[in-house]
Amino acid sequence: MSLKNLGDISYFRLNNEINRPVNGQIPLHKDKEALQAFFKENVIPNTKQFSSITEKITFLLDNDYIERDFIEKYSPQFIEQLAAKIQKEHFSFKSFMAAYKFYQQYALKTNDGNYYLESLEDRVMFNALYFADGNETLAKDLAIEMINQRYQPATPSFLNAGRSRRGELVSCFLIQVTDDMNAIGRSINSALQLSRIGGGVGITLSNLREAGAPIKGYAGAASGVVPVMKLFEDSFSYSNQLGQRQGAGVVYLNVFHPDIIAFLSTKKENADEKVRVKTLSLGLTVPDKFYELARKNEDMYLFSPYSIELEYGIPFNYIDITAKYDELVANPNITKTKIKARDLETEISKLQQESGYPYIINIDTANKANPIDGKIIMSNLCSEILQVQKPSFINDAQEYLEMGTDISCNLGSTNILNMMTSPDFGHSIKAMTRALTYVTDSSTIDAVPTIKNGNQQAHTIGLGAMGLHSYLAQHHMEYGSPESIEFTDIYFMLMNYWTLVESNQIARERKTSFVGFENSKYADGTYFDKYVTGQFVPKSDKVKELFANHFIPQAKDWQELREAVMKEGLYHQNRLAVAPNGSISYINDCSASIHPITQRIEERQEKKIGKIYYPANGLATDTIPYYTSAYDMDMRKVIDVYAAATQHVDQGLSLTLFLRSELPQGLYEWKTDRKQTTRDLSILRNYAFNKGIKSIYYIRTFTDNGDEVGSNQCESCVI
């Protein structure tokens, strides 16, 4: 960015004054002054001016900044009217961070980087026009939802919509590797291609034969999963998106795979450089049986994927370890090794304490809640995508003998703060569902046919949420309190209801359902059993008051929806997923995802600039007691909140756990003032499992010297 020498300008100095208390008070007004100075000193003088939106669009088209096709679906008169409608909403950024993030990361700039070519209003308009695909009514609806920040497309969609020189609208993919060299080679090429277009890639290695397994009858010939992990890491490092950022990937392994200890060891700080992976993320798929064996302090057997596929004729991922565990142990044809379950549990905790990895996917929990015929076998780079996959089989010519289904993530997010003031919650959700439907319909990843195939069959989307802690604090509810859990329950129930309503409507209009609908729990109606009881309604006075202006479906409404879905289907195989959504939460000026804030005044290190301070939305004397840092919170409260949402989310939620290396007195009932131990992490994982949590993302630890997020003297001040 060559607009100016940004670090020497007053808005950074003004923003930094937030971190200098005056008479024991945080000078929050300095952030507003920084925001005003940013527009005066940077945005206004560096924005290319046009006399009208028509003149601007003509310039952008003539100079190949935006695509012509989506613009020509509308008349110039309509676009002028839409631009005026957006302006009448009088949008303004609420914090310096929000404005800075938008103009640095999202705003279209001239080729030389010297001028901004669009405002947030312009980016919203182009998104609305693009996703509405010529439907003027939908374009208006989407523009209103986005300019009022009730809906926020995920970064790749929001950033790229309408641009001529753009990346994909999606940036998250899942691919499966089967146990042969052709599949491994093809998957490495897929990783290269997906990384090239800006994708973060999830890969499951559980099907691969273990180190020492035979190859073509030669015993001990197989090298196992670790060398393949190194190949993937090198692929992501090489295919680094024009040198702007490293490619990103995560590899998943089942805890019953014989290479599990070697897999975990690759992330240890003292690992040999020949096996150590520095940038590749690690995740585990954990069947229920592991929790049982660890709880009973019993031995556990690790089963050879090679011998399982020989015996059962299916890849390892598709064996139900929990159901077949005793059978596998007793079968002499299955090669197996024995370890102590608790020893593995301790290894997992040690690595999480040291590195934050591995992610945990409670794979049986995910599959028991899954309404779709088929099996979930893995997740993505942020652990919120949980969809069924089918394996592919490839010949020596690298041709598909049988093409399976892999996954792309088509994401967007509601902003809870603003959704709760929506004049029509259902109308808002339906418009968002339409926008995401355009993303899934128009995304075609030709370089990876299995992803293209999966997307075309499933039409999946993932609508999520952010701003939960912001909303709770501003309504004087403690995060994790009974009322906050009840609020979360009802909010996600409404998201589920209205996405189902709209998916059913789209299926009716197009006379098309996702492939396999007839074998789903939607088709036979059993998915709706818990809803037709009428139990999901506000019960406490506080939550009744919060939802007083919103329609709450009763038992009869769910029954009518069940009948409509059984009769006319659903367009989308999956509809809901809660991502971490860090960047987009800044421009929406709200807490990220549905987890708690980490600091009341967040400190961020920006490249070439230094520190920026971001006060929590609505931070004031009356809300500061409700803005408890995640690092000072009982993590069981966070798990409880996520569990309330999980029961309504057909995919997953990216759940991060936040811990201190030194735990305050009485933070947990089983803890005193002592160092965090591996046992604490084990207890939390088991608690999450028993609460029905499908996945755990990072474990983030705040150390005494501030290694994780840094110390902040504002934390102890008043407003």
XYZ file of C-alpha atoms in Angstrom:
719
model
C 0.000 0.000 0.000
C 1.629 3.234 -1.092
C -0.980 5.805 -0.143
C 1.214 7.508 2.455
C 3.763 6.858 5.131
C 0.930 5.720 7.325
C 2.901 5.303 10.533
C 3.674 9.044 10.805
C 0.098 10.251 10.727
C -1.913 11.477 13.697
C -4.681 8.872 13.650
C -2.281 6.179 14.818
C -1.042 8.389 17.626
C -4.615 9.208 18.626
C -5.611 5.554 18.570
C -2.591 4.622 20.689
C -3.622 7.141 23.352
C -6.468 4.770 24.248
C -3.827 2.710 26.012
C -2.720 5.653 28.179
C -5.197 6.030 31.048
C -5.932 9.538 32.266
C -6.750 9.724 35.979
C -7.474 5.991 35.941
C -9.938 6.229 33.055
C -9.707 4.888 29.500
C -9.947 7.811 27.041
C -12.255 6.054 24.591
C -12.982 9.360 22.870
C -9.494 9.131 21.395
C -10.671 6.274 19.183
C -13.411 8.490 17.746
C -10.836 11.228 17.173
C -8.584 8.700 15.427
C -11.487 7.635 13.222
C -12.220 11.238 12.223
C -8.534 11.908 11.563
C -8.239 8.761 9.450
C -10.962 9.977 7.097
C -9.641 13.533 7.042
C -5.974 12.661 6.521
C -6.170 9.408 4.572
C -9.507 8.374 3.115
C -10.859 11.651 1.727
C -7.661 12.974 0.103
C -6.783 9.548 -1.312
C -10.173 8.616 -2.753
C -10.674 9.116 -6.488
C -13.718 11.312 -6.971
C -16.578 10.842 -9.442
C -19.639 12.949 -10.127
C -22.029 9.977 -9.991
C -22.135 6.237 -9.466
C -22.666 5.823 -13.217
C -19.449 7.715 -13.955
C -17.601 5.605 -11.377
C -18.876 2.330 -12.820
C -17.968 3.434 -16.353
C -14.431 4.168 -15.181
C -14.169 0.839 -13.344
C -15.428 -1.076 -16.382
C -13.233 0.756 -18.886
C -10.137 0.110 -16.770
C -10.949 -3.543 -16.042
C -11.484 -3.134 -12.301
C -14.911 -4.794 -12.231
C -16.673 -7.396 -14.359
C -19.141 -6.264 -16.969
C -21.528 -9.218 -16.869
C -23.107 -8.604 -13.469
C -23.455 -4.848 -14.058
C -25.278 -5.364 -17.348
C -27.987 -7.389 -15.611
C -29.330 -4.080 -14.240
C -30.294 -0.764 -15.794
C -28.207 2.337 -14.976
C -31.336 3.849 -13.456
C -31.754 0.964 -11.034
C -28.103 1.106 -9.985
C -28.400 4.862 -9.356
C -31.514 4.223 -7.244
C -29.811 1.444 -5.308
C -26.770 3.615 -4.608
C -29.056 6.384 -3.342
C -30.981 3.901 -1.181
C -27.735 2.730 0.415
C -26.631 6.316 1.066
C -29.927 7.050 2.825
C -29.038 4.480 5.474
C -26.289 6.904 6.630
C -23.722 4.262 7.413
C -20.711 5.281 9.481
C -17.876 3.285 10.956
C -18.007 3.067 14.729
C -14.325 2.540 15.429
C -10.960 3.366 13.927
C -10.140 -0.346 13.609
C -13.293 -1.000 11.577
C -12.519 1.752 9.060
C -8.809 0.991 8.918
C -9.445 -2.714 8.348
C -11.894 -2.048 5.528
C -9.728 0.432 3.639
C -6.532 -1.583 4.041
C -7.929 -5.028 3.294
C -11.167 -4.745 1.337
C -11.480 -1.446 -0.553
C -10.670 -1.563 -4.272
C -7.581 0.525 -5.100
C -5.948 1.817 -8.260
C -3.349 -0.413 -9.848
C -0.538 1.727 -8.459
C -2.054 1.594 -4.984
C -2.265 5.382 -4.671
C -6.051 5.857 -4.579
C -9.123 4.196 -3.144
C -11.757 3.448 -5.767
C -14.623 2.469 -3.508
C -16.164 3.095 -0.120
C -17.868 0.498 2.033
C -21.155 1.636 0.496
C -19.762 0.852 -2.955
C -18.455 -2.573 -1.864
C -21.878 -3.348 -0.382
C -23.617 -2.295 -3.589
C -21.352 -4.432 -5.777
C -21.879 -7.406 -3.450
C -25.645 -6.926 -3.561
C -25.739 -6.630 -7.342
C -23.446 -9.602 -7.795
C -25.198 -12.021 -5.446
C -28.687 -11.007 -6.560
C -27.821 -12.074 -10.115
C -30.186 -9.633 -11.792
C -33.023 -9.847 -9.241
C -33.684 -6.211 -8.339
C -35.789 -6.983 -5.285
C -33.129 -9.274 -3.855
C -30.420 -6.722 -4.655
C -32.274 -4.127 -2.592
C -32.804 -6.554 0.264
C -29.166 -7.620 0.344
C -27.932 -4.048 0.185
C -30.058 -3.129 3.195
C -28.938 -6.188 5.150
C -25.258 -5.489 4.474
C -25.220 -1.708 4.939
C -26.970 -2.171 8.280
C -24.399 -4.865 9.032
C -26.907 -7.558 9.751
C -25.235 -9.727 7.104
C -21.567 -10.000 6.291
C -20.290 -12.255 3.492
C -17.079 -14.119 4.305
C -13.876 -12.336 3.311
C -13.348 -14.062 -0.089
C -16.924 -13.336 -1.138
C -17.038 -9.766 0.169
C -13.604 -8.924 -1.208
C -13.914 -10.512 -4.655
C -17.559 -10.050 -5.632
C -17.708 -8.210 -8.949
C -13.982 -7.664 -9.394
C -12.319 -8.474 -12.719
C -9.008 -9.604 -11.279
C -10.155 -11.623 -8.347
C -9.763 -14.791 -6.422
C -12.479 -17.327 -5.755
C -15.596 -16.512 -3.724
C -14.711 -19.373 -1.383
C -11.399 -20.050 0.338
C -11.882 -23.226 2.318
C -11.767 -26.781 0.984
C -11.706 -30.381 2.243
C -10.169 -33.269 0.312
C -9.788 -36.958 1.101
C -6.774 -39.138 0.315
C -7.141 -42.873 -0.245
C -4.421 -45.478 0.228
C -2.582 -45.546 -3.095
C 0.116 -43.516 -4.803
C -2.231 -42.228 -7.501
C -4.552 -40.732 -4.887
C -1.649 -39.229 -2.959
C -0.227 -37.649 -6.103
C -3.597 -36.324 -7.165
C -4.285 -34.863 -3.704
C -0.924 -33.057 -3.647
C -1.782 -31.501 -7.008
C -5.197 -30.545 -5.609
C -3.531 -28.899 -2.612
C -1.247 -26.925 -4.937
C -4.170 -25.751 -7.070
C -6.378 -24.817 -4.128
C -3.560 -22.976 -2.396
C -2.805 -21.093 -5.604
C -6.316 -19.640 -5.654
C -6.153 -18.642 -2.000
C -7.670 -21.711 -0.406
C -7.090 -23.148 3.030
C -7.210 -26.931 2.674
C -8.233 -29.711 5.046
C -6.881 -33.184 4.249
C -7.586 -36.505 5.916
C -4.716 -38.996 6.019
C -6.496 -41.683 8.047
C -6.909 -43.989 5.043
C -3.147 -44.219 4.455
C -1.389 -47.395 5.529
C 0.834 -47.082 8.550
C 4.627 -47.038 8.648
C 5.903 -50.607 8.278
C 2.831 -51.917 6.479
C 3.449 -54.052 3.389
C 3.466 -52.738 -0.165
C 2.756 -55.321 -2.885
C 3.540 -58.048 -0.396
C 6.854 -56.609 0.802
C 6.663 -56.315 4.572
C 7.883 -53.119 6.228
C 7.909 -51.120 2.988
C 5.384 -48.375 3.806
C 6.661 -45.073 5.202
C 3.403 -44.023 6.873
C 1.742 -40.639 7.073
C 4.625 -38.407 8.215
C 6.449 -38.187 4.835
C 3.128 -37.365 3.188
C 2.586 -34.592 5.732
C 5.952 -33.120 4.736
C 4.955 -33.225 1.067
C 1.781 -31.293 1.834
C 3.624 -28.728 3.928
C 6.115 -28.138 1.117
C 3.235 -27.835 -1.358
C 1.542 -25.112 0.674
C 4.836 -23.307 1.142
C 5.540 -23.364 -2.598
C 2.031 -22.446 -3.755
C 1.942 -19.248 -1.752
C -0.590 -17.060 -3.519
C 1.723 -14.797 -5.530
C 4.098 -14.516 -2.598
C 1.582 -12.468 -0.609
C 0.907 -15.093 2.044
C 1.713 -18.692 2.768
C -0.694 -21.387 1.745
C -2.469 -22.983 4.670
C -3.485 -26.561 5.357
C -4.517 -28.947 8.110
C -4.111 -32.718 8.124
C -6.429 -34.966 10.136
C -5.709 -38.417 11.531
C -7.913 -40.836 13.443
C -6.654 -41.500 16.991
C -6.842 -45.258 16.300
C -4.355 -45.002 13.418
C -1.023 -46.734 14.200
C 0.964 -43.608 13.233
C -0.810 -41.445 15.817
C 2.221 -40.885 18.080
C 4.504 -40.081 15.150
C 1.802 -37.750 13.782
C 1.626 -35.777 17.031
C 5.390 -35.704 17.394
C 5.785 -33.708 14.174
C 4.522 -30.587 15.950
C 6.742 -30.784 19.011
C 9.291 -28.016 19.438
C 12.130 -30.495 19.872
C 11.147 -32.705 16.916
C 13.846 -33.672 14.448
C 13.839 -31.294 11.474
C 13.394 -34.286 9.154
C 9.893 -34.862 10.528
C 8.907 -31.565 12.102
C 6.079 -29.615 10.469
C 6.195 -25.894 11.191
C 3.302 -24.409 9.230
C 0.973 -27.354 8.703
C -1.876 -27.590 11.215
C -2.814 -30.878 12.899
C -6.244 -32.267 13.744
C -7.559 -35.510 15.216
C -10.788 -37.345 14.559
C -11.795 -38.918 17.865
C -14.439 -41.675 18.068
C -16.478 -42.166 21.241
C -14.554 -45.355 22.004
C -11.425 -43.381 22.812
C -13.196 -41.416 25.546
C -14.545 -44.650 26.996
C -11.145 -46.369 27.057
C -9.430 -43.329 28.550
C -12.129 -42.936 31.205
C -11.706 -46.591 32.216
C -7.899 -46.306 32.041
C -7.759 -49.276 29.664
C -5.466 -50.286 26.835
C -6.446 -49.211 23.345
C -5.651 -50.950 20.083
C -4.478 -49.108 16.987
C -5.685 -50.709 13.766
C -3.889 -51.006 10.441
C -5.772 -49.137 7.679
C -4.144 -51.508 5.182
C -5.508 -54.667 6.804
C -8.910 -53.068 7.469
C -9.316 -52.200 3.785
C -8.242 -55.722 2.802
C -10.712 -57.278 5.230
C -13.720 -54.993 4.790
C -13.201 -53.582 1.303
C -13.647 -49.960 2.401
C -11.180 -47.220 3.399
C -10.347 -46.814 7.096
C -12.349 -43.563 7.353
C -15.573 -45.464 6.734
C -15.174 -48.042 9.504
C -17.200 -47.257 12.626
C -14.442 -47.808 15.186
C -16.765 -47.456 18.170
C -19.272 -49.995 16.867
C -16.691 -52.466 15.555
C -13.925 -52.039 18.122
C -14.345 -55.414 19.838
C -14.755 -57.143 16.481
C -11.560 -55.560 15.187
C -9.669 -56.551 18.326
C -10.844 -60.163 17.993
C -10.195 -60.430 14.250
C -6.780 -62.084 13.638
C -6.691 -60.663 10.106
C -6.491 -57.097 11.434
C -2.965 -55.989 12.286
C -2.973 -54.052 15.545
C -0.752 -52.538 18.201
C -1.542 -51.694 21.824
C -0.978 -48.535 23.873
C -2.518 -47.032 27.004
C -5.467 -44.758 26.191
C -4.542 -42.334 28.956
C -0.974 -42.122 27.721
C -2.294 -40.932 24.369
C -4.679 -38.562 26.117
C -1.728 -37.062 27.984
C 0.274 -36.713 24.765
C -2.606 -34.817 23.191
C -2.822 -32.468 26.171
C 0.930 -31.878 26.239
C 0.948 -30.895 22.589
C -2.083 -28.627 22.999
C -0.368 -26.939 25.920
C 2.830 -26.501 23.909
C 1.482 -25.570 20.476
C -2.316 -25.152 20.549
C -2.660 -28.271 18.370
C -4.235 -30.668 17.588
C -7.784 -29.683 16.728
C -10.294 -32.230 17.992
C -13.204 -33.551 15.917
C -15.579 -35.699 17.979
C -16.410 -37.688 14.902
C -19.140 -39.940 16.331
C -20.864 -36.935 17.902
C -20.832 -35.196 14.531
C -22.209 -38.245 12.747
C -24.950 -38.961 15.289
C -26.228 -35.409 14.791
C -25.814 -35.595 11.012
C -29.174 -35.748 9.171
C -27.555 -36.712 5.839
C -27.033 -40.249 4.565
C -23.290 -40.881 4.507
C -20.370 -40.295 6.840
C -18.530 -37.221 8.076
C -14.839 -38.117 8.207
C -12.942 -34.851 8.835
C -13.176 -31.067 9.022
C -11.503 -27.975 7.598
C -8.801 -25.513 8.610
C -11.051 -23.887 11.226
C -12.966 -27.024 12.332
C -16.495 -25.763 11.630
C -17.219 -27.596 8.359
C -18.686 -31.052 8.924
C -20.165 -32.616 5.789
C -20.363 -36.129 4.384
C -17.792 -37.177 1.784
C -17.368 -40.095 -0.576
C -13.946 -41.485 -1.544
C -12.563 -41.411 -5.072
C -10.745 -44.226 -6.838
C -8.100 -43.396 -9.462
C -6.235 -45.506 -12.020
C -2.596 -45.304 -13.110
C -3.467 -42.754 -15.762
C -4.720 -40.459 -12.980
C -8.284 -40.877 -14.247
C -11.249 -41.295 -11.977
C -12.641 -44.804 -11.942
C -15.115 -43.495 -9.414
C -15.319 -39.814 -8.574
C -16.064 -39.058 -4.949
C -17.313 -35.883 -3.337
C -15.147 -33.319 -1.593
C -16.118 -30.002 -0.072
C -15.932 -26.243 -0.554
C -17.027 -23.829 2.162
C -19.544 -21.180 1.108
C -19.732 -18.939 4.156
C -21.340 -15.792 5.508
C -22.283 -14.483 8.920
C -25.065 -12.748 10.759
C -24.170 -9.960 13.172
C -26.171 -10.734 16.306
C -26.035 -7.140 17.561
C -27.830 -5.828 14.488
C -29.932 -8.883 13.674
C -31.748 -8.457 16.958
C -32.928 -5.036 15.749
C -33.969 -6.329 12.326
C -37.524 -5.319 11.463
C -38.064 -8.853 10.127
C -35.632 -11.528 11.318
C -36.995 -14.126 8.923
C -36.838 -11.837 5.903
C -33.214 -11.025 6.741
C -32.210 -14.683 6.996
C -33.988 -15.558 3.767
C -32.102 -12.848 1.862
C -28.800 -14.113 3.288
C -29.667 -17.668 2.268
C -30.259 -16.449 -1.298
C -26.895 -14.665 -1.366
C -25.041 -17.768 -0.205
C -26.988 -19.892 -2.679
C -25.560 -17.773 -5.479
C -22.061 -18.436 -4.129
C -22.534 -22.209 -4.122
C -24.254 -22.187 -7.522
C -21.584 -20.073 -9.218
C -18.472 -21.622 -7.651
C -16.807 -24.133 -9.899
C -13.343 -25.390 -9.014
C -12.405 -27.111 -12.271
C -8.846 -27.869 -11.127
C -10.180 -30.214 -8.432
C -13.059 -32.223 -9.940
C -14.050 -33.902 -6.662
C -14.730 -30.512 -5.057
C -16.693 -29.380 -8.084
C -18.665 -32.639 -7.982
C -19.415 -32.348 -4.259
C -20.509 -28.733 -4.541
C -22.797 -29.407 -7.505
C -24.504 -32.270 -5.703
C -24.870 -30.750 -2.252
C -25.398 -26.977 -2.821
C -24.053 -26.474 0.697
C -23.828 -23.128 2.468
C -22.672 -22.159 5.938
C -24.443 -19.211 7.546
C -22.965 -18.347 10.922
C -22.961 -15.652 13.564
C -20.716 -13.160 15.321
C -21.081 -10.498 17.988
C -22.542 -12.706 20.715
C -20.401 -11.382 23.553
C -20.977 -7.803 22.367
C -24.722 -8.347 22.485
C -24.704 -10.088 25.862
C -22.554 -7.402 27.500
C -24.669 -4.562 26.169
C -27.758 -6.271 27.591
C -26.093 -6.886 30.946
C -25.862 -10.663 30.660
C -22.776 -12.508 31.800
C -21.303 -14.784 29.160
C -22.176 -18.343 30.182
C -25.024 -17.389 32.495
C -28.323 -19.319 32.193
C -29.918 -16.373 30.389
C -27.037 -16.107 27.911
C -27.327 -19.829 27.164
C -31.075 -19.516 26.668
C -30.587 -16.515 24.373
C -28.043 -18.446 22.280
C -30.408 -21.400 22.077
C -33.285 -19.314 20.731
C -31.137 -17.269 18.340
C -29.705 -20.324 16.624
C -33.079 -22.051 16.605
C -34.392 -19.082 14.601
C -31.460 -19.265 12.178
C -32.149 -22.951 11.699
C -35.864 -22.415 11.168
C -35.592 -19.638 8.604
C -32.782 -21.236 6.573
C -34.908 -24.382 6.403
C -37.902 -22.324 5.270
C -35.905 -20.650 2.502
C -34.092 -23.794 1.409
C -37.471 -25.463 1.069
C -38.766 -22.495 -0.933
C -35.787 -22.641 -3.332
C -36.279 -26.400 -3.777
C -39.946 -25.715 -4.581
C -39.075 -23.005 -7.122
C -36.382 -25.054 -8.846
C -37.996 -28.435 -8.358
C -34.581 -29.622 -7.185
C -33.234 -30.964 -3.895
C -29.683 -31.863 -2.990
C -28.519 -35.280 -4.152
C -29.484 -37.899 -1.574
C -32.304 -35.884 0.000
C -34.638 -38.865 -0.180
C -32.354 -40.817 2.184
C -31.991 -38.012 4.733
C -33.702 -37.440 8.066
C -35.326 -34.415 6.466
C -37.142 -36.619 3.966
C -38.580 -38.991 6.564
C -39.368 -36.108 8.930
C -37.401 -37.430 11.919
C -35.090 -34.408 11.892
C -38.008 -32.309 13.148
C -38.980 -34.576 16.058
C -37.393 -32.415 18.742
C -38.837 -29.228 17.274
C -42.485 -30.270 16.966
C -42.542 -30.655 20.768
C -42.612 -26.865 20.989
C -39.838 -26.776 23.595
C -37.654 -24.184 21.843
C -39.321 -20.990 22.996
C -38.098 -18.259 25.372
C -38.800 -19.126 29.005
C -37.131 -16.519 31.215
C -38.540 -12.994 31.412
C -35.243 -11.531 30.201
C -35.078 -13.632 27.034
C -38.810 -13.217 26.369
C -38.236 -9.471 26.429
C -35.256 -9.660 24.062
C -37.229 -11.653 21.477
C -40.520 -9.808 22.028
C -40.426 -8.247 18.539
C -39.486 -11.445 16.724
C -41.618 -14.311 15.491
C -40.969 -17.475 17.499
C -42.105 -20.658 15.713
C -44.402 -22.826 17.786
C -44.971 -26.572 17.523
C -47.556 -26.126 14.754
C -45.141 -23.992 12.707
C -42.479 -26.678 12.908
C -45.032 -29.307 11.958
C -46.064 -27.308 8.884
C -42.410 -26.912 7.936
C -41.806 -30.631 8.402
C -44.659 -31.463 6.047
C -43.456 -28.949 3.437
C -39.901 -30.295 3.532
C -41.022 -33.919 3.304
C -43.172 -33.039 0.310
C -40.996 -30.603 -1.626
C -37.457 -31.095 -0.321
C -34.502 -28.880 0.549
C -32.099 -27.301 -1.914
C -29.126 -27.262 0.470
C -27.581 -30.357 2.018
C -26.075 -28.139 4.755
C -27.002 -24.628 5.817
C -25.299 -23.516 9.067
C -21.683 -23.292 10.263
C -20.024 -20.872 12.695
C -16.544 -19.811 11.553
C -13.975 -17.806 13.572
C -14.620 -14.757 11.288
C -11.860 -12.579 12.734
C -11.396 -10.027 9.929
C -15.048 -9.461 9.144
C -15.887 -8.960 12.826
C -13.568 -5.936 12.870
C -15.332 -4.146 10.029
C -18.629 -5.043 11.706
C -17.294 -3.657 14.986
C -18.337 -6.627 17.108
C -16.860 -9.543 18.989
C -15.637 -12.362 16.781
C -17.786 -15.456 16.275
C -19.667 -16.488 19.419
C -16.694 -16.782 21.740
C -15.814 -14.240 24.450
C -13.485 -11.315 23.842
C -9.856 -11.802 24.839
C -9.289 -8.189 25.941
C -11.532 -5.223 26.667
C -9.042 -3.115 24.764
C -7.575 -5.452 22.178
C -4.008 -4.832 21.112
C -3.105 -5.766 17.537
C 0.286 -5.617 15.884
C -0.038 -4.372 12.304
C 2.798 -4.872 9.828
C 4.950 -1.767 9.142
C 2.765 0.305 11.460
C 2.907 -0.911 15.011
C 0.148 -1.378 17.532
C -3.520 -0.579 17.053
C -5.941 -0.627 19.973
C -9.497 -1.795 19.524
C -12.005 -1.218 22.340
C -14.845 -3.717 22.645
C -18.066 -2.506 21.062
C -20.216 -0.640 23.579
C -17.542 -0.612 26.270
C -18.824 1.699 28.999
C -19.048 1.969 32.766
C -22.206 -0.155 32.863
C -20.953 -2.842 30.437
C -17.370 -3.301 31.588
C -18.310 -5.883 34.270
C -19.900 -8.018 31.548
C -16.865 -7.875 29.268
C -14.895 -10.558 31.080
C -11.873 -11.727 29.123
C -11.962 -15.282 27.835
C -8.679 -15.836 29.674
C -10.371 -15.031 32.982
C -13.444 -17.156 32.337
C -14.309 -20.716 33.278
C -14.035 -22.483 29.931
C -16.959 -24.700 30.835
C -19.138 -21.595 30.422
C -17.856 -21.184 26.873
C -18.525 -24.845 26.167
C -22.058 -24.479 27.570
C -22.789 -21.572 25.241
C -21.445 -23.462 22.238
C -23.441 -26.536 23.216
C -26.649 -24.474 23.176
C -25.924 -23.360 19.616
C -24.632 -26.751 18.474
C -27.987 -28.486 18.827
C -29.363 -26.278 16.020
C -26.307 -26.170 13.719
C -26.210 -28.931 11.130
C -22.446 -28.551 10.653
C -20.011 -27.334 13.308
C -18.796 -24.355 15.287
C -15.206 -23.196 15.526
C -14.683 -23.409 19.287
C -11.437 -22.013 20.722
C -10.505 -22.607 24.357
C -8.563 -19.879 26.173
C -6.352 -20.655 29.157
C -3.717 -18.961 31.270
C -0.475 -20.656 32.179
C -1.125 -19.336 35.695
C -4.752 -19.873 36.685
C -6.392 -17.448 39.149
C -7.527 -18.763 42.510
C -10.860 -20.550 42.219
C -11.229 -20.163 38.466
C -12.345 -23.782 38.292
C -13.666 -25.681 41.232
C -10.925 -28.300 40.821
C -8.140 -25.726 40.504
C -6.118 -23.607 42.861
C -3.479 -20.985 42.213
C -1.122 -23.196 40.212
C 0.183 -23.868 36.757
C -2.179 -25.174 34.109
C -1.722 -28.926 33.761
C -2.375 -31.449 31.039
C -5.116 -32.858 33.260
C -7.022 -29.575 32.987
C -7.066 -29.860 29.198
C -8.182 -33.478 29.408
C -11.013 -32.488 31.744
C -12.154 -29.751 29.351
C -12.067 -32.042 26.302
C -14.116 -34.632 28.145
C -16.532 -31.985 29.383
C -16.991 -30.746 25.808
C -17.521 -34.302 24.588
C -20.196 -34.930 27.228
C -21.944 -31.660 26.329
C -22.273 -32.737 22.689
C -19.566 -30.465 21.258
C -18.568 -31.618 17.768
C -15.189 -29.919 17.450
C -12.522 -27.948 19.286
C -10.323 -25.575 17.314
C -7.225 -23.999 18.893
C -6.147 -24.083 22.502
C -4.796 -20.583 23.166
C -2.696 -20.002 26.258
C -1.892 -16.632 27.801
C 1.508 -16.758 29.455
C 2.783 -14.563 32.266
C 5.025 -12.611 29.891
C 2.161 -11.966 27.480
C 3.396 -14.250 24.705
C -0.117 -14.964 23.455
C -1.931 -11.661 23.318
C 0.187 -9.276 25.382
C -0.611 -7.494 28.614
C -2.758 -4.401 28.603
C -2.844 -1.838 31.364
C -6.282 -0.627 30.269
C -7.827 -3.842 31.569
C -7.855 -2.594 35.130
C -9.158 0.896 34.392
C -12.678 2.260 34.387
C -14.494 4.002 31.561
